[in-house]
Coordinates of C-alpha atoms in Angstrom, one line a residue:
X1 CA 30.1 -20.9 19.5
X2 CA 27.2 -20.8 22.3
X3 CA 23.6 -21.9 21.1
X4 CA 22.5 -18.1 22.0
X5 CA 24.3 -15.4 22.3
X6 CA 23.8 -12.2 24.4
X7 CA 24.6 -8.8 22.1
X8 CA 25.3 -5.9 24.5
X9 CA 25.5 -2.6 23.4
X10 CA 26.3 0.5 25.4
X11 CA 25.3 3.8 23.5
X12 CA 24.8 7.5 24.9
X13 CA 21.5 7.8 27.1
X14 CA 18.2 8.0 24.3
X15 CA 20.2 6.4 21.8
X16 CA 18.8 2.9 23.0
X17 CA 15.9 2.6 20.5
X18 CA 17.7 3.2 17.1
X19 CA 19.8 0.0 18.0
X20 CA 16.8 -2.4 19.2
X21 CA 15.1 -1.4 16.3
X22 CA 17.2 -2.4 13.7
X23 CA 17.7 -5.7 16.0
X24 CA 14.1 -5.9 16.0
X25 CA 14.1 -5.1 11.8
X26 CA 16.5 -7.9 11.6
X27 CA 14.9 -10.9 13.4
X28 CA 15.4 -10.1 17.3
X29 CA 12.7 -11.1 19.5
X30 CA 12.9 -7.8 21.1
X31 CA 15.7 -6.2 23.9
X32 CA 16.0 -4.6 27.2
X33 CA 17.1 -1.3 27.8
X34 CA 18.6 0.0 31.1
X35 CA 20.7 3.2 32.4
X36 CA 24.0 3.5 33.4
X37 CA 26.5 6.3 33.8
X38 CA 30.1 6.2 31.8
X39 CA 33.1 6.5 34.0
X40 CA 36.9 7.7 32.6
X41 CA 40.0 8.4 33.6
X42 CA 41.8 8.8 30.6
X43 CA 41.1 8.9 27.0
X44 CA 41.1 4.7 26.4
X45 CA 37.4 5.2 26.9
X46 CA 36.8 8.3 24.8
X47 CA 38.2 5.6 22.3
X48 CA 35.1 3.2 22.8
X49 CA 32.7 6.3 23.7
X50 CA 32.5 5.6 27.2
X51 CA 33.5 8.6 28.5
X52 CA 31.2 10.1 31.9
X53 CA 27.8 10.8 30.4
X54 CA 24.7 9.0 31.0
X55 CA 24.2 5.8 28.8
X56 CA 22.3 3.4 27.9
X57 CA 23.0 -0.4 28.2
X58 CA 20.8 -2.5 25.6
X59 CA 21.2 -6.2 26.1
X60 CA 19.5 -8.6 22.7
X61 CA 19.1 -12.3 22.8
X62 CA 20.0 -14.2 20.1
X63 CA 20.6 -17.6 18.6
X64 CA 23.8 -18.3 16.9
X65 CA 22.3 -18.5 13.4
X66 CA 20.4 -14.8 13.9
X67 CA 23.5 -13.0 15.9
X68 CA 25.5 -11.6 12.8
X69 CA 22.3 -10.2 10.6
X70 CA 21.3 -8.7 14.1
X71 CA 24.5 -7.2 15.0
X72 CA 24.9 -6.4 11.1
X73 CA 21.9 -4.3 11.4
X74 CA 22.5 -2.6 14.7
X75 CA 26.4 -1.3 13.5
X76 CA 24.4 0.1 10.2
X77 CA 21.9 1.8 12.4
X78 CA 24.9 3.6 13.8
X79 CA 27.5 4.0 10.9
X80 CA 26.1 7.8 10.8
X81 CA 27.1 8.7 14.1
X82 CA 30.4 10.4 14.5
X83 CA 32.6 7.8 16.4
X84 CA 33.1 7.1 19.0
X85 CA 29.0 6.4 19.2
X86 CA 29.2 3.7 21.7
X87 CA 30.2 -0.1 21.4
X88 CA 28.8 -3.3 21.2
X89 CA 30.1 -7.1 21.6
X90 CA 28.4 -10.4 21.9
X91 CA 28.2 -12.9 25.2
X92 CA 28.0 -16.7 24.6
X93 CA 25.2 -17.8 26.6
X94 CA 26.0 -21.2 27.7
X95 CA 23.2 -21.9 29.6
X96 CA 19.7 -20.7 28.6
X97 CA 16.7 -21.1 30.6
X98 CA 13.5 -21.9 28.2
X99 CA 10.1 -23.7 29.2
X100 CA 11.6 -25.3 32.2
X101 CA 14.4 -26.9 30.7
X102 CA 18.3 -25.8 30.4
X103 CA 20.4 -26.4 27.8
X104 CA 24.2 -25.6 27.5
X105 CA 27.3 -26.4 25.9
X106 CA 31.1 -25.9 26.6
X107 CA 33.2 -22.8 25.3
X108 CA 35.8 -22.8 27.7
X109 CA 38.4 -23.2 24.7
X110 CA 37.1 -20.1 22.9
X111 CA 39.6 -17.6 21.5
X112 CA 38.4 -13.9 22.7
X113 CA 40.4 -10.9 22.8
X114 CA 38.2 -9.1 25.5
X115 CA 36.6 -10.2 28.6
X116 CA 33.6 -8.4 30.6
X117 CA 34.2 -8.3 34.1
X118 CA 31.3 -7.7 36.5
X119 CA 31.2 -6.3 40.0
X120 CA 28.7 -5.9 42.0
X121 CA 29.1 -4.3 45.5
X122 CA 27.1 -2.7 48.5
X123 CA 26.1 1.0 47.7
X124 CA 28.7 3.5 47.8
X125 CA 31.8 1.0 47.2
X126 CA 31.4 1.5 43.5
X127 CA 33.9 4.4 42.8
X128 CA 36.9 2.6 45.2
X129 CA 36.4 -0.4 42.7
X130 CA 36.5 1.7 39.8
X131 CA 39.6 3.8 41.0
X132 CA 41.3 0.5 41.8
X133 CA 40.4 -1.5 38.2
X134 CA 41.9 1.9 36.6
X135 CA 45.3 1.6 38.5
X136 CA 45.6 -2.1 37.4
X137 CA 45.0 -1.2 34.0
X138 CA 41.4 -0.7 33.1
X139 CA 40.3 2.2 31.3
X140 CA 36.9 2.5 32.7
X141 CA 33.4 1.0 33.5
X142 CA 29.7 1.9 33.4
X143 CA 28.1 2.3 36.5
X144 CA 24.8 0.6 37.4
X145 CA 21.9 1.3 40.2
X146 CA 20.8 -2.3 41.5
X147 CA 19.1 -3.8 44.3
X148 CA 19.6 -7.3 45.9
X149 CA 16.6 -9.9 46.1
X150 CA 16.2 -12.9 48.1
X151 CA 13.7 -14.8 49.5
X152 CA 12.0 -14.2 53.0
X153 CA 14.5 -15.0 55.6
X154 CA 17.2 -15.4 53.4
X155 CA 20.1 -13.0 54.9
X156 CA 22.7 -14.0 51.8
X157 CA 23.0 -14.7 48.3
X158 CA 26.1 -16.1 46.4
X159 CA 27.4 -15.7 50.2
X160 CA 26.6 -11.8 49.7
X161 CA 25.1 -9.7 52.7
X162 CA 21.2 -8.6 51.2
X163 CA 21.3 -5.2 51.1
X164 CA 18.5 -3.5 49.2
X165 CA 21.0 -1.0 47.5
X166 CA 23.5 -2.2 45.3
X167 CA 26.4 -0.6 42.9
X168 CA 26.7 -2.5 39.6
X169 CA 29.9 -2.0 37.8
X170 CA 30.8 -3.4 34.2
X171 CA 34.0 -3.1 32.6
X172 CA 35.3 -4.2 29.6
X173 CA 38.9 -4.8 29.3
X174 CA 41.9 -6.7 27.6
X175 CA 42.4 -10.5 28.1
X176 CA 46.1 -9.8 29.9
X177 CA 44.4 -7.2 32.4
X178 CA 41.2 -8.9 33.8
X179 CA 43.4 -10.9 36.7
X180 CA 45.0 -7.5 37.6
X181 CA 41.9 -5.8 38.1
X182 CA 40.0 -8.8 39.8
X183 CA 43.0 -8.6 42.1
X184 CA 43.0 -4.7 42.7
X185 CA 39.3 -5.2 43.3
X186 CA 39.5 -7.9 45.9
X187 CA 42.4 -6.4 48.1
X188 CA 40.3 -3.0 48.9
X189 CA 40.1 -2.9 52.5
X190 CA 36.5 -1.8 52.2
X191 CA 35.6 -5.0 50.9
X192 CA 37.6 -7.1 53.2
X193 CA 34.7 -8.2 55.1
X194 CA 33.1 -11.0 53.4
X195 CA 30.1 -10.8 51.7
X196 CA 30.6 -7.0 50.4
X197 CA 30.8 -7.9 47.3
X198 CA 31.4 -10.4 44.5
X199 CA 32.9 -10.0 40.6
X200 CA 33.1 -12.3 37.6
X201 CA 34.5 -11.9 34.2
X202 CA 33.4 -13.6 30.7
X203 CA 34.6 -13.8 27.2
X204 CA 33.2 -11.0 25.0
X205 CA 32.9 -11.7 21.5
X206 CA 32.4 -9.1 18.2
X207 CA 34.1 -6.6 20.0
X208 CA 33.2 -3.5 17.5
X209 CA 33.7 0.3 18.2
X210 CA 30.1 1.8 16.4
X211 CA 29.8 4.9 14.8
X212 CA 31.6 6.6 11.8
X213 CA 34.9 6.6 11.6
X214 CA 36.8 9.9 11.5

C-alpha cells in the first residue's frame, strides 16, 4: 500500500460537506471540493449513483495509517442516504510532493478490481469520448470544466496543444474494460491530430457504493 492515499468521493451536487466533515471529524487535514456533471447511458451508473445530475467530486489526502478511520467515517456520514448516494474509492499516491522533497514507492503488483481512467481533451470533444468509452463497455463518467496552464511561450504540455478550455472526463470502470475504452478513445477521428488530447488510467482501491441499502 502507497504511503498516502487519495480518497475520492463523488456525491450529488451540495452533498460535498457532510463527507469532508466527517473526514475532517476523523483526522483529515482538510479536502477539496469541485463540480462535475454525471453522465449515463444505462442503468450501471444509477447502480453507483452516477446518473446525469450535477455532482460533486471531493478529493481527501491521506496517509496509509489515517485512510480507513477517514473513509470509515465518510460511509457513516452517508449510511442514511437512500442508495445509490454516490461512491467513493481510494488512489495510492505513489509520489507525494511535501517541503521540496518527493517520496514514492512501487505498487505496480497491487491487486485492484477497478481502475480510474482519466481523459482530458480540447472543449467540446468530451461527449464523442464518452459515447465511445460507453460502446467499449463503460457505463459512464463525470464530466469536468478545466483549463490548460503553461508557462509563457510554452505552446504544449505532455505534447498537448494549450488551449485555455478543456473537457475533463473521469470514469470508473472494471479492470477487463479499461484497454477497450482507452482504445475506443484513441481511434476517434476527432482526436486523430496529435496533441488533442491525452488519457491515463490508475488502480482504484476501497471501491464502496455509499448510501443505505434498499
Amino acid at each position: 500500500m502507497s504511503d498516502y492515499n487519495l480518497i475520492v468521493g463523488i456525491v450529488p451536487r451540495g452533498s460535498a460537506e457532510l463527507l469532508t466533515h466527517a473526514a475532517v471529524e476523523a483526522g483529515a487535514g482538510g479536502g477539496t471540493i469541485s463540480r462535475g456533471k454525471g453522465t449515463a447511458a444505462n442503468s450501471f451508473l444509477q447502480i453507483l449513483g452516477l446518473a446525469d445530475s450535477d455532482k460533486d467530486l471531493i478529493y481527501v489526502l491521506a496517509s496509509s495509517e489515517k485512510m480507513k478511520p477517514i473513509m470509515d467515517a465518510m460511509i457513516l456520514a452517508s449510511s442514511e442516504k437512500k442508495q445509490p448516494f454516490g461512491i467513493i474509492f481510494t488512489l495510492g499516491v505513489n509520489s507525494f510532493l511535501k517541503a521540496g522533497t518527493i517520496t514514492g514507492k512501487d505498487d505496480t503488483n497491487m491487486e485492484t478490481t477497478h481502475q480510474l481512467i482519466t481523459v482530458i481533451v480540447n472543449k467540446g470533444f468530451a461527449d464523442d469520448a464518452m459515447a465511445a468509452a460507453r460502446k467499449a463497455g463503460a457505463g459512464g463518467g463525470t464530466i469536468m470544466n478545466a483549463r490548460g496552464t503553461a508557462r509563457p511561450g510554452e505552446e504544449t504540455f505532455f505534447g498537448m496543444e494549450i488551449v485555455p478550455e478543456k473537457d475533463m472526463i473521469l470514469i470508473l470502470a472494471e479492470n477487463a474494460k479499461v484497454q477497450p475504452i482507452l482504445d475506443a478513445i484513441k481511434a476517434l477521428p476527432c482526436l486523430e491530430k496529435p496533441g488533442t488530447g491525452i488519457a491515463f488510467a490508475c488502480p482504484a482501491e476501497n471501491f464502496t457504493v455509499l448510501g443505505k441499502k434498499k
